[in-house]
Short mmCIF file of C-alpha atoms and ligand atoms in Angstrom, two decimals:
data_model
loop_
_atom_site.label_atom_id
_atom_site.label_comp_id
_atom_site.label_asym_id
_atom_site.label_seq_id
_atom_site.Cartn_x
_atom_site.Cartn_y
_atom_site.Cartn_z
CA UNK A 1 -16.04 20.64 41.67
CA UNK A 2 -17.88 17.37 42.48
CA UNK A 3 -16.51 15.31 44.91
CA UNK A 4 -17.90 12.16 43.56
CA UNK A 5 -16.72 11.40 39.62
CA UNK A 6 -19.83 9.16 39.36
CA UNK A 7 -22.44 11.88 40.30
CA UNK A 8 -22.93 14.37 37.16
CA UNK A 9 -25.36 16.71 35.84
CA UNK A 10 -28.05 15.91 33.84
CA UNK A 11 -28.84 17.27 30.51
CA UNK A 12 -29.48 20.82 29.91
CA UNK A 13 -32.79 22.20 28.32
CA UNK A 14 -31.89 22.59 24.62
CA UNK A 15 -32.19 25.95 23.13
CA UNK A 16 -35.02 27.34 21.45
CA UNK A 17 -33.43 27.13 18.37
CA UNK A 18 -33.07 23.27 18.52
CA UNK A 19 -36.17 22.98 20.02
CA UNK A 20 -38.24 24.74 17.15
CA UNK A 21 -35.88 22.09 14.83
CA UNK A 22 -36.99 19.21 16.55
CA UNK A 23 -41.12 20.40 16.34
CA UNK A 24 -40.96 21.32 12.58
CA UNK A 25 -40.96 17.26 12.24
CA UNK A 26 -37.73 16.00 10.41
CA UNK A 27 -38.66 14.93 7.01
CA UNK A 28 -36.90 12.99 3.91
CA UNK A 29 -35.99 15.77 1.22
CA UNK A 30 -36.40 14.55 -2.54
CA UNK A 31 -36.03 16.75 -5.01
CA UNK A 32 -36.33 19.67 -2.75
CA UNK A 33 -39.40 19.04 -0.44
CA UNK A 34 -39.77 17.62 2.47
CA UNK A 35 -41.67 14.08 2.94
CA UNK A 36 -42.58 11.71 4.93
CA UNK A 37 -42.00 7.80 4.17
CA UNK A 38 -44.53 6.45 1.43
CA UNK A 39 -44.80 3.85 4.64
CA UNK A 40 -45.47 6.61 6.93
CA UNK A 41 -42.76 4.02 9.62
CA UNK A 42 -40.45 6.54 11.83
CA UNK A 43 -37.55 5.57 13.91
CA UNK A 44 -36.86 6.82 17.23
CA UNK A 45 -33.43 9.28 17.65
CA UNK A 46 -31.86 9.52 21.69
CA UNK A 47 -30.31 11.94 23.48
CA UNK A 48 -27.10 9.80 24.64
CA UNK A 49 -26.64 11.53 28.08
CA UNK A 50 -29.87 10.78 29.15
CA UNK A 51 -31.23 8.18 26.82
CA UNK A 52 -34.56 9.84 26.33
CA UNK A 53 -36.30 10.06 22.77
CA UNK A 54 -35.57 13.63 21.18
CA UNK A 55 -37.05 13.02 17.61
CA UNK A 56 -38.47 10.79 15.29
CA UNK A 57 -37.23 10.68 11.66
CA UNK A 58 -38.78 8.95 8.27
CA UNK A 59 -37.76 5.14 7.94
CA UNK A 60 -37.25 5.66 4.62
CA UNK A 61 -38.33 2.54 2.11
CA UNK A 62 -37.53 1.43 -1.23
CA UNK A 63 -39.97 3.66 -2.80
CA UNK A 64 -38.46 6.56 -0.86
CA UNK A 65 -35.24 5.22 -2.51
CA UNK A 66 -36.53 4.62 -5.87
CA UNK A 67 -38.25 8.24 -5.49
CA UNK A 68 -35.06 9.75 -4.40
CA UNK A 69 -32.81 8.26 -7.24
CA UNK A 70 -35.20 9.22 -9.72
CA UNK A 71 -34.87 13.12 -8.59
CA UNK A 72 -30.90 12.78 -8.72
CA UNK A 73 -30.75 11.11 -12.13
CA UNK A 74 -32.85 13.70 -13.39
CA UNK A 75 -30.93 16.44 -11.79
CA UNK A 76 -27.50 14.34 -13.87
CA UNK A 77 -29.02 13.63 -16.53
CA UNK A 78 -31.21 16.39 -17.46
CA UNK A 79 -31.14 19.00 -15.21
CA UNK A 80 -29.86 22.41 -14.76
CA UNK A 81 -27.33 20.97 -12.50
CA UNK A 82 -25.41 19.39 -15.61
CA UNK A 83 -25.45 22.88 -17.51
CA UNK A 84 -24.62 24.63 -14.45
CA UNK A 85 -20.62 26.75 -15.11
CA UNK A 86 -18.40 25.17 -12.91
CA UNK A 87 -18.54 28.90 -10.90
CA UNK A 88 -21.83 28.43 -10.44
CA UNK A 89 -21.56 25.32 -8.56
CA UNK A 90 -18.48 26.85 -6.87
CA UNK A 91 -21.11 29.87 -5.74
CA UNK A 92 -23.58 27.46 -4.44
CA UNK A 93 -20.56 25.48 -1.69
CA UNK A 94 -19.67 28.68 -0.67
CA UNK A 95 -23.14 29.82 0.34
CA UNK A 96 -23.77 26.96 1.99
CA UNK A 97 -20.64 27.46 4.31
CA UNK A 98 -21.47 30.51 4.91
CA UNK A 99 -24.59 29.44 5.73
CA UNK A 100 -23.29 26.49 7.89
CA UNK A 101 -21.36 29.41 10.04
CA UNK A 102 -24.37 31.06 10.38
CA UNK A 103 -26.20 28.49 11.81
CA UNK A 104 -22.97 27.33 13.47
CA UNK A 105 -24.45 27.27 17.18
CA UNK A 106 -27.48 25.13 16.61
CA UNK A 107 -25.71 22.92 14.15
CA UNK A 108 -23.51 22.22 17.22
CA UNK A 109 -25.83 22.20 20.04
CA UNK A 110 -28.02 19.49 17.58
CA UNK A 111 -24.81 17.49 17.01
CA UNK A 112 -24.58 17.23 21.05
CA UNK A 113 -27.78 16.36 20.98
CA UNK A 114 -27.76 14.01 18.66
CA UNK A 115 -24.07 12.34 19.43
CA UNK A 116 -23.22 13.03 22.49
CA UNK A 117 -20.23 14.78 22.19
CA UNK A 118 -20.24 18.16 23.39
CA UNK A 119 -21.49 21.37 22.43
CA UNK A 120 -18.09 22.57 22.93
CA UNK A 121 -16.09 20.28 20.81
CA UNK A 122 -19.11 20.40 18.03
CA UNK A 123 -18.54 24.23 17.99
CA UNK A 124 -14.73 24.04 17.33
CA UNK A 125 -14.18 20.98 15.06
CA UNK A 126 -17.49 19.57 13.69
CA UNK A 127 -18.60 22.55 12.18
CA UNK A 128 -16.11 25.02 11.65
CA UNK A 129 -14.65 21.85 9.96
CA UNK A 130 -17.79 20.81 7.96
CA UNK A 131 -17.86 24.80 6.64
CA UNK A 132 -14.42 24.55 5.51
CA UNK A 133 -14.28 21.64 4.25
CA UNK A 134 -17.03 23.09 1.71
CA UNK A 135 -15.14 25.93 1.09
CA UNK A 136 -12.12 24.13 -0.14
CA UNK A 137 -14.02 21.70 -1.95
CA UNK A 138 -16.06 24.69 -3.87
CA UNK A 139 -12.43 25.62 -5.34
CA UNK A 140 -12.24 22.44 -6.94
CA UNK A 141 -15.78 23.15 -8.87
CA UNK A 142 -13.72 25.34 -11.23
CA UNK A 143 -10.27 22.88 -11.43
CA UNK A 144 -11.03 20.00 -12.57
CA UNK A 145 -8.56 19.41 -15.52
CA UNK A 146 -7.08 16.65 -17.79
CA UNK A 147 -4.47 16.24 -19.98
CA UNK A 148 -3.25 15.95 -23.74
CA UNK A 149 -0.66 12.96 -24.69
CA UNK A 150 1.63 11.97 -27.87
CA UNK A 151 0.28 9.10 -29.07
CA UNK A 152 2.55 6.27 -31.09
CA UNK A 153 -0.35 4.34 -32.71
CA UNK A 154 1.27 2.93 -35.92
CA UNK A 155 -0.41 1.36 -39.15
CA UNK A 156 -1.75 4.59 -40.61
CA UNK A 157 0.91 6.21 -42.51
CA UNK A 158 0.83 10.05 -41.86
CA UNK A 159 -1.87 10.04 -39.50
CA UNK A 160 -1.47 12.52 -36.80
CA UNK A 161 -4.31 12.19 -33.57
CA UNK A 162 -5.30 14.66 -31.02
CA UNK A 163 -5.43 12.94 -27.82
CA UNK A 164 -6.62 14.30 -24.36
CA UNK A 165 -7.96 12.97 -21.53
CA UNK A 166 -11.27 14.84 -19.70
CA UNK A 167 -12.66 13.96 -16.52
CA UNK A 168 -16.48 14.08 -15.92
CA UNK A 169 -18.57 13.24 -12.89
CA UNK A 170 -19.77 10.22 -12.48
CA UNK A 171 -23.23 10.48 -11.85
CA UNK A 172 -25.38 9.74 -9.24
CA UNK A 173 -24.06 9.08 -6.22
CA UNK A 174 -25.40 7.85 -2.94
CA UNK A 175 -23.19 8.32 0.25
CA UNK A 176 -24.08 6.17 3.69
CA UNK A 177 -21.98 8.05 6.68
CA UNK A 178 -21.48 6.65 10.01
CA UNK A 179 -22.33 8.57 13.85
CA UNK A 180 -19.49 9.63 15.10
CA UNK A 181 -18.93 12.82 13.35
CA UNK A 182 -22.27 13.02 11.27
CA UNK A 183 -22.25 16.38 9.96
CA UNK A 184 -18.27 16.31 9.24
CA UNK A 185 -18.88 13.32 7.74
CA UNK A 186 -21.97 14.49 5.49
CA UNK A 187 -19.35 17.35 4.27
CA UNK A 188 -17.15 14.98 3.07
CA UNK A 189 -19.01 12.96 0.73
CA UNK A 190 -21.41 15.87 -0.46
CA UNK A 191 -18.49 18.45 -0.65
CA UNK A 192 -16.18 16.73 -3.17
CA UNK A 193 -19.30 14.87 -4.90
CA UNK A 194 -20.94 17.89 -5.73
CA UNK A 195 -18.10 20.21 -6.88
CA UNK A 196 -17.44 17.61 -9.04
CA UNK A 197 -21.14 17.83 -10.68
CA UNK A 198 -22.55 14.44 -9.33
CA UNK A 199 -25.62 15.00 -7.63
CA UNK A 200 -26.31 13.22 -4.41
CA UNK A 201 -27.91 10.69 -2.08
CA UNK A 202 -26.78 11.02 1.16
CA UNK A 203 -27.86 8.48 3.87
CA UNK A 204 -26.86 9.40 7.42
CA UNK A 205 -26.55 6.96 10.02
CA UNK A 206 -29.83 6.11 11.99
CA UNK A 207 -28.81 7.05 15.36
CA UNK A 208 -27.29 10.72 14.71
CA UNK A 209 -29.84 12.13 11.55
CA UNK A 210 -30.55 15.10 12.98
CA UNK A 211 -27.70 17.14 11.57
CA UNK A 212 -27.97 15.96 8.10
CA UNK A 213 -31.56 17.15 8.18
CA UNK A 214 -30.62 20.39 9.01
CA UNK A 215 -27.94 20.80 6.90
CA UNK A 216 -30.41 19.81 4.06
CA UNK A 217 -32.30 23.02 4.80
CA UNK A 218 -29.54 24.76 4.77
CA UNK A 219 -28.67 23.58 1.35
CA UNK A 220 -32.05 24.66 -0.20
CA UNK A 221 -31.46 27.88 1.35
CA UNK A 222 -28.26 28.40 -0.80
CA UNK A 223 -30.00 27.40 -3.77
CA UNK A 224 -28.92 23.98 -4.92
CA UNK A 225 -31.64 23.04 -7.58
CA UNK A 226 -33.94 20.54 -7.47
CA UNK A 227 -32.46 16.51 -6.85
CA UNK A 228 -28.96 17.74 -6.46
CA UNK A 229 -28.81 16.88 -3.31
CA UNK A 230 -31.65 14.32 -1.79
CA UNK A 231 -31.21 12.75 2.18
CA UNK A 232 -32.95 9.79 3.17
CA UNK A 233 -33.00 8.83 6.75
CA UNK A 234 -33.48 5.00 7.45
CA UNK A 235 -31.39 1.93 8.39
CA UNK A 236 -28.56 0.64 6.87
CA UNK A 237 -30.18 -2.75 6.32
CA UNK A 238 -32.53 -1.44 4.43
CA UNK A 239 -32.34 2.10 3.23
CA UNK A 240 -28.55 1.48 2.87
CA UNK A 241 -29.11 -1.61 1.23
CA UNK A 242 -31.59 -0.59 -1.58
CA UNK A 243 -29.60 2.48 -2.54
CA UNK A 244 -26.49 0.38 -3.11
CA UNK A 245 -28.19 -2.41 -5.41
CA UNK A 246 -30.32 0.34 -7.09
CA UNK A 247 -29.36 0.76 -10.94
CA UNK A 248 -30.20 4.16 -11.26
CA UNK A 249 -26.92 4.68 -8.72
CA UNK A 250 -23.27 5.03 -10.13
CA UNK A 251 -21.31 5.23 -7.36
CA UNK A 252 -21.23 4.20 -3.39
CA UNK A 253 -19.50 6.56 -1.29
CA UNK A 254 -19.19 4.95 2.27
CA UNK A 255 -17.80 5.26 5.63
CA UNK A 256 -18.66 3.25 8.39
CA UNK A 257 -17.17 -0.39 9.70
CA UNK A 258 -14.92 -3.24 7.76
CA UNK A 259 -17.91 -5.38 8.29
CA UNK A 260 -20.82 -3.24 6.78
CA UNK A 261 -18.45 -2.31 3.72
CA UNK A 262 -17.41 -5.36 2.87
CA UNK A 263 -21.18 -6.38 2.54
CA UNK A 264 -21.29 -3.25 0.30
CA UNK A 265 -18.70 -4.18 -1.88
CA UNK A 266 -20.14 -7.12 -2.73
CA UNK A 267 -23.64 -5.98 -3.12
CA UNK A 268 -22.35 -3.24 -5.47
CA UNK A 269 -20.41 -5.41 -7.60
CA UNK A 270 -24.29 -6.97 -9.19
CA UNK A 271 -24.26 -3.61 -10.80
CA UNK A 272 -20.28 -2.86 -11.05
CA UNK A 273 -20.66 0.53 -9.45
CA UNK A 274 -17.79 2.68 -8.39
CA UNK A 275 -17.06 1.47 -4.93
CA UNK A 276 -15.20 3.88 -2.09
CA UNK A 277 -14.66 3.00 1.62
CA UNK A 278 -13.52 4.58 4.65
CA UNK A 279 -13.49 1.51 6.84
CA UNK A 280 -11.71 0.83 10.71
CA UNK A 281 -8.91 0.90 12.19
CA UNK A 282 -6.95 -0.73 15.04
CA UNK A 283 -4.43 2.75 14.53
CA UNK A 284 -1.24 2.04 16.54
CA UNK A 285 0.58 4.40 18.39
CA UNK A 286 4.83 3.94 19.07
CA UNK A 287 6.49 6.25 21.81
CA UNK A 288 10.57 5.73 21.16
CA UNK A 289 12.77 6.10 24.13
CA UNK A 290 13.84 9.59 23.79
CA UNK A 291 10.02 11.21 23.45
CA UNK A 292 9.06 13.77 25.63
CA UNK A 293 6.65 11.95 28.49
CA UNK A 294 4.64 14.87 28.95
CA UNK A 295 4.49 15.14 25.33
CA UNK A 296 3.63 11.32 24.93
CA UNK A 297 0.93 11.32 27.43
CA UNK A 298 -1.40 14.50 26.42
CA UNK A 299 -0.96 12.45 22.41
CA UNK A 300 -2.23 9.33 23.89
CA UNK A 301 -4.68 10.69 25.52
CA UNK A 302 -5.55 13.21 22.67
CA UNK A 303 -5.36 10.13 20.50
CA UNK A 304 -7.54 7.70 22.38
CA UNK A 305 -10.54 10.00 24.28
CA UNK A 306 -10.53 12.98 21.56
CA UNK A 307 -14.46 12.25 20.92
CA UNK A 308 -14.60 9.41 23.01
CA UNK A 309 -12.46 6.88 20.95
CA UNK A 310 -15.14 7.17 18.48
CA UNK A 311 -13.22 7.97 15.77
CA UNK A 312 -12.08 5.67 13.10
CA UNK A 313 -8.40 6.30 13.30
CA UNK A 314 -8.13 6.53 17.16
CA UNK A 315 -5.01 5.84 18.53
CA UNK A 316 -6.47 2.52 20.14
CA UNK A 317 -2.84 0.31 20.54
CA UNK A 318 -0.04 2.33 22.43
CA UNK A 319 3.33 0.87 22.58
CA UNK A 320 5.70 2.63 24.44
CA UNK A 321 9.76 1.69 24.97
CA UNK A 322 9.73 -0.07 28.47
CA UNK A 323 12.70 2.75 29.03
CA UNK A 324 9.71 5.12 29.68
CA UNK A 325 6.35 2.62 29.52
CA UNK A 326 5.59 3.17 33.17
CA UNK A 327 5.78 7.04 33.13
CA UNK A 328 3.97 6.90 30.47
CA UNK A 329 0.98 4.64 31.72
CA UNK A 330 0.71 6.86 34.66
CA UNK A 331 0.47 9.81 33.29
CA UNK A 332 -2.34 8.46 31.05
CA UNK A 333 -3.77 6.94 33.49
CA UNK A 334 -3.92 10.06 36.03
CA UNK A 335 -5.11 12.46 32.35
CA UNK A 336 -7.62 9.40 32.14
CA UNK A 337 -9.09 9.69 35.52
CA UNK A 338 -9.62 13.18 35.46
CA UNK A 339 -11.23 13.81 32.34
CA UNK A 340 -14.70 15.10 33.20
CA UNK A 341 -17.26 12.96 31.97
CA UNK A 342 -20.95 14.74 31.82
CA UNK A 343 -23.99 15.44 28.93
CA UNK A 344 -22.52 17.27 25.95
CA UNK A 345 -24.79 20.52 27.11
CA UNK A 346 -23.15 21.28 30.45
CA UNK A 347 -20.34 23.69 30.08
CA UNK A 348 -17.93 21.82 32.68
CA UNK A 349 -18.15 18.62 30.71
CA UNK A 350 -15.42 17.03 28.64
CA UNK A 351 -15.78 14.21 27.95
CA UNK A 352 -19.52 13.02 26.42
CA UNK A 353 -21.61 9.92 26.51
CA UNK A 354 -21.23 7.27 23.58
CA UNK A 355 -23.67 6.83 20.94
CA UNK A 356 -25.93 4.34 22.02
CA UNK A 357 -26.68 2.07 24.14
CA UNK A 358 -25.82 -0.57 21.78
CA UNK A 359 -22.36 1.25 21.67
CA UNK A 360 -22.19 1.47 25.32
CA UNK A 361 -23.17 -2.29 25.35
CA UNK A 362 -20.20 -3.50 23.40
CA UNK A 363 -17.19 -1.07 24.41
CA UNK A 364 -18.06 -2.79 27.90
CA UNK A 365 -18.03 -5.96 26.71
CA UNK A 366 -15.09 -5.39 25.30
CA UNK A 367 -13.31 -3.91 28.55
CA UNK A 368 -15.05 -7.37 30.47
CA UNK A 369 -12.98 -10.03 27.74
CA UNK A 370 -9.63 -7.93 28.02
CA UNK A 371 -10.23 -8.97 32.03
CA UNK A 372 -11.54 -12.03 31.54
CA UNK A 373 -8.18 -12.44 29.31
CA UNK A 374 -6.26 -11.36 31.88
CA UNK A 375 -5.65 -7.65 31.28
CA UNK A 376 -5.60 -5.31 34.11
CA UNK A 377 -7.40 -2.02 34.43
CA UNK A 378 -4.99 1.11 35.23
CA UNK A 379 -7.80 3.58 34.64
CA UNK A 380 -11.56 3.31 33.89
CA UNK A 381 -12.72 0.06 32.70
CA UNK A 382 -16.47 0.30 33.93
CA UNK A 383 -19.67 2.32 32.93
CA UNK A 384 -21.20 5.18 34.85
CA UNK A 385 -24.33 4.82 37.25
CA UNK A 386 -25.90 7.40 35.62
CA UNK A 387 -28.61 7.63 32.65
CA UNK A 388 -26.80 8.05 29.50
CA UNK A 389 -24.42 5.87 27.69
CA UNK A 390 -21.32 6.69 29.74
CA UNK A 391 -18.13 4.86 29.43
CA UNK A 392 -14.82 6.29 31.72
CA UNK A 393 -11.94 6.65 29.96
CA UNK A 394 -10.23 3.20 30.15
CA UNK A 395 -6.54 2.34 30.07
CA UNK A 396 -5.34 -1.76 30.08
CA UNK A 397 -2.59 -2.73 30.42
CA UNK A 398 -0.70 -6.03 30.80
CA UNK A 399 -2.55 -6.98 27.42
CA UNK A 400 -1.53 -9.82 25.08
CA UNK A 401 -1.23 -9.25 21.63
CA UNK A 402 -3.66 -12.30 20.79
CA UNK A 403 -6.38 -10.76 23.09
CA UNK A 404 -9.35 -9.18 20.72
CA UNK A 405 -9.10 -6.07 22.83
CA UNK A 406 -5.48 -5.66 20.95
CA UNK A 407 -6.88 -7.57 17.72
CA UNK A 408 -10.59 -5.57 17.15
CA UNK A 409 -11.47 -2.44 16.47
CA UNK A 410 -13.59 -1.33 20.18
CA UNK A 411 -14.69 2.30 18.99
CA UNK A 412 -14.88 3.96 22.59
CA UNK A 413 -12.35 5.38 25.02
CA UNK A 414 -10.45 2.34 25.54
CA UNK A 415 -6.42 2.05 24.78
CA UNK A 416 -4.33 -0.97 25.28
CA UNK A 417 -0.66 -0.01 26.19
CA UNK A 418 2.07 -2.43 25.18
CA UNK A 419 5.94 -2.12 25.65
CA UNK A 420 8.45 -2.87 23.83
CA UNK A 421 12.00 -2.89 24.12
CA UNK A 422 13.19 -3.74 19.93
CA UNK A 423 12.46 -1.75 16.81
CA UNK A 424 11.53 -4.63 14.64
CA UNK A 425 9.26 -5.86 17.34
CA UNK A 426 7.31 -3.23 17.75
CA UNK A 427 6.94 -2.08 13.77
CA UNK A 428 6.04 -6.47 13.18
CA UNK A 429 3.14 -5.48 16.15
CA UNK A 430 2.15 -2.24 14.91
CA UNK A 431 1.42 -4.09 11.40
CA UNK A 432 0.16 -7.32 12.73
CA UNK A 433 -3.58 -5.95 12.30
CA UNK A 434 -5.78 -6.71 9.10
CA UNK A 435 -6.73 -2.45 9.26
CA UNK A 436 -4.45 -0.03 8.57
CA UNK A 437 -5.70 3.17 8.48
CA UNK A 438 -3.64 5.56 10.87
CA UNK A 439 -0.16 5.36 13.27
CA UNK A 440 1.55 7.67 15.06
CA UNK A 441 5.19 8.07 15.99
CA UNK A 442 6.68 10.14 18.69
CA UNK A 443 10.05 10.76 18.76
CA UNK A 444 12.48 13.67 18.59
CA UNK A 445 14.55 11.97 16.49
CA UNK A 446 13.92 12.85 12.83
CA UNK A 447 16.93 10.01 11.34
CA UNK A 448 14.45 7.69 13.75
CA UNK A 449 11.37 8.62 12.64
CA UNK A 450 11.63 9.09 8.68
CA UNK A 451 13.33 5.76 9.22
CA UNK A 452 10.21 4.14 10.47
CA UNK A 453 7.43 6.24 8.57
CA UNK A 454 8.02 3.53 5.43
CA UNK A 455 7.87 0.77 7.57
CA UNK A 456 4.42 1.35 9.12
CA UNK A 457 1.45 -0.05 6.52
CA UNK A 458 -0.94 3.07 7.48
CA UNK A 459 -2.80 5.42 4.68
CA UNK A 460 -1.48 8.48 7.26
CA UNK A 461 1.64 8.32 9.65
CA UNK A 462 1.45 11.11 11.76
CA UNK A 463 4.72 11.94 13.31
CA UNK A 464 4.23 13.78 17.17
CA UNK A 465 0.70 14.42 16.55
CA UNK A 466 -2.14 11.73 16.05
CA UNK A 467 -5.55 12.66 14.27
CA UNK A 468 -5.04 15.59 12.29
CA UNK A 469 -6.94 15.52 9.02
CA UNK A 470 -6.69 18.44 6.26
CA UNK A 471 -9.22 19.32 3.33
CA UNK A 472 -5.93 19.13 1.26
CA UNK A 473 -4.35 15.76 2.93
CA UNK A 474 -5.77 12.50 1.00
CA UNK A 475 -7.53 10.59 3.69
CA UNK A 476 -7.79 6.45 3.79
CA UNK A 477 -6.56 3.30 4.46
CA UNK A 478 -4.08 0.45 3.50
CA UNK A 479 -5.68 -2.94 3.87
CA UNK A 480 -8.87 -3.81 5.28
CA UNK A 481 -9.40 -0.12 6.01
CA UNK A 482 -10.53 0.89 2.79
CA UNK A 483 -10.43 1.56 -0.66
CA UNK A 484 -9.87 4.87 -2.14
CA UNK A 485 -8.55 8.19 -0.81
CA UNK A 486 -10.94 11.05 0.09
CA UNK A 487 -9.99 15.13 0.60
CA UNK A 488 -7.48 16.57 -1.53
CA UNK A 489 -7.41 16.29 -5.47
CA UNK A 490 -7.91 12.56 -4.55
CA UNK A 491 -11.77 13.19 -3.44
CA UNK A 492 -12.22 14.74 -6.88
CA UNK A 493 -10.14 11.75 -8.69
CA UNK A 494 -13.14 9.12 -6.70
CA UNK A 495 -16.12 11.62 -8.26
CA UNK A 496 -15.12 12.02 -11.94
CA UNK A 497 -14.75 8.97 -14.76
CA UNK A 498 -11.73 9.30 -16.76
CA UNK A 499 -12.95 9.68 -20.89
CA UNK A 500 -9.52 9.01 -23.42
CA UNK A 501 -10.17 10.81 -26.44
CA UNK A 502 -8.27 10.05 -29.63
CA UNK A 503 -9.47 12.27 -32.83
CA UNK A 504 -7.32 11.38 -35.83
CA UNK A 505 -7.08 14.82 -37.46
P1 ADP B 601 -21.00 0.95 13.19
O1 ADP B 601 -21.34 -0.55 13.09
O2 ADP B 601 -19.87 2.22 13.47
O3 ADP B 601 -22.71 1.45 13.27
P2 ADP B 601 -22.12 1.09 10.38
O4 ADP B 601 -21.06 0.58 9.52
O5 ADP B 601 -23.23 -0.23 10.78
O6 ADP B 601 -21.47 1.32 11.42
O7 ADP B 601 -22.51 2.06 9.75
C1 ADP B 601 -22.46 2.97 9.30
C2 ADP B 601 -23.65 3.24 7.97
O8 ADP B 601 -23.98 2.41 6.73
C3 ADP B 601 -25.29 3.81 8.94
O9 ADP B 601 -25.25 4.71 8.12
C4 ADP B 601 -25.86 2.51 8.56
O10 ADP B 601 -27.29 2.53 8.61
C5 ADP B 601 -25.40 2.03 7.15
N1 ADP B 601 -25.50 0.38 6.57
C6 ADP B 601 -25.14 -0.67 7.85
N2 ADP B 601 -25.64 -1.71 7.32
C7 ADP B 601 -25.64 -1.40 6.02
C8 ADP B 601 -25.54 -2.31 4.69
N3 ADP B 601 -25.99 -3.32 4.99
N4 ADP B 601 -25.86 -1.48 3.94
C9 ADP B 601 -25.88 -0.29 3.25
N5 ADP B 601 -25.43 0.87 4.82
C10 ADP B 601 -25.58 -0.30 5.70
#
């Protein structure tokens, strides 16, 4: 192993699969055709491990948005999609999952060179997770149900009513996703919408559009009819905003920052679109005095350093009981310093760069603000002097609740650690945040865990684990972390309208 952790290998050349994909010249997917943007404008895509431009993608403008909405509208209002039997939609989703499996290596590599994460992690988390998500949601296509009810409608002696509630697809949905798990986020959006019978316009993040475009090729190969899935690459404030404002769009599903979520929610009000938002977080991880120190250290490292901390549920606020605080911090700092940074395609790499220069600068400026406000660096705390957007895994201690590093979402490999003595105090501190996405409790005391879970204001509370997600388990946030729940039946509800039918018989 290299003795100097500041010296890391350069990014190896991509495989011929990825080179061939990039050579096909990325385009927009509209009505099952690959087209240029009307303006001809393009956006650069960079490899975060080197900062080199690796592709240019179309920058979709309002004319392209109009074309995509028209295609999705036609496919929903009069295309074969609406007439298709649920089992045929199910079969298409399964076929897509099989194609993802068949092209898994290429997808993992694309995700790595686009986002910065390691190819290894993409191949064990992102790509199989995406495949399984399509398979899970495929089953829902044939299991969308309504209910009947007995009504007590009065004033009509002898009258009888047959009353039921049906669920119908909400229509054309615009789906705007972030750059941290580009392929999986596309799946979280597309799979339930397609199972429910909606048509989609997907907008990947401008930083990471490549795997969505490859997914588009697989969608055509699977045999989805024209207009059912359209993919527009472009900027949030132009392409994304045009989608949100478009009167032909029935629903917007968004994952991203709370700041942009608020803008989208306001903009969607003009046309009263349905909106679901999965937004930011500042998730607390609470380690009780009886917890196993080794388990807590491993758990804390995974909670904050997985995907270089670019995870909306990252365990970014660590609260450890005073009895074991020093031991946990020593273990966590050691673990942080031992993580091998490097380019994503290099086999020995454990953590890749951040997604972009902008993100690297943002994370470093948070670390700087923490230092200036009096925090101490127990591990990391700086960039790597190497091309690419690397930031060392960082542990900050001696932090105070009012510091920006404690209050704001950093979205990078930076954890702030605080000690506590009293359970009531730590509950108050954990809940003292505008966010409420995730939280974890570490203890072997079953009763303590059960007593604590209801006191934590978060959409997901993990016990002795963190960042575990599953297609069956509703996911979303309290407070400023969002509106609505994805996964499981909850996701199907997001993509269907309820229709009450009351028939005088
Ligand atoms: P981050 O801050 O993590 O980059 P954002 O919330 O800015 O995340 O971006 C998430 C997604 O939202 C991206 O696809 C981005 O292009 C899109 N986006 C950004 N601003 C807007 C906007 N004003 N309207 C619609 N979409 C937007």
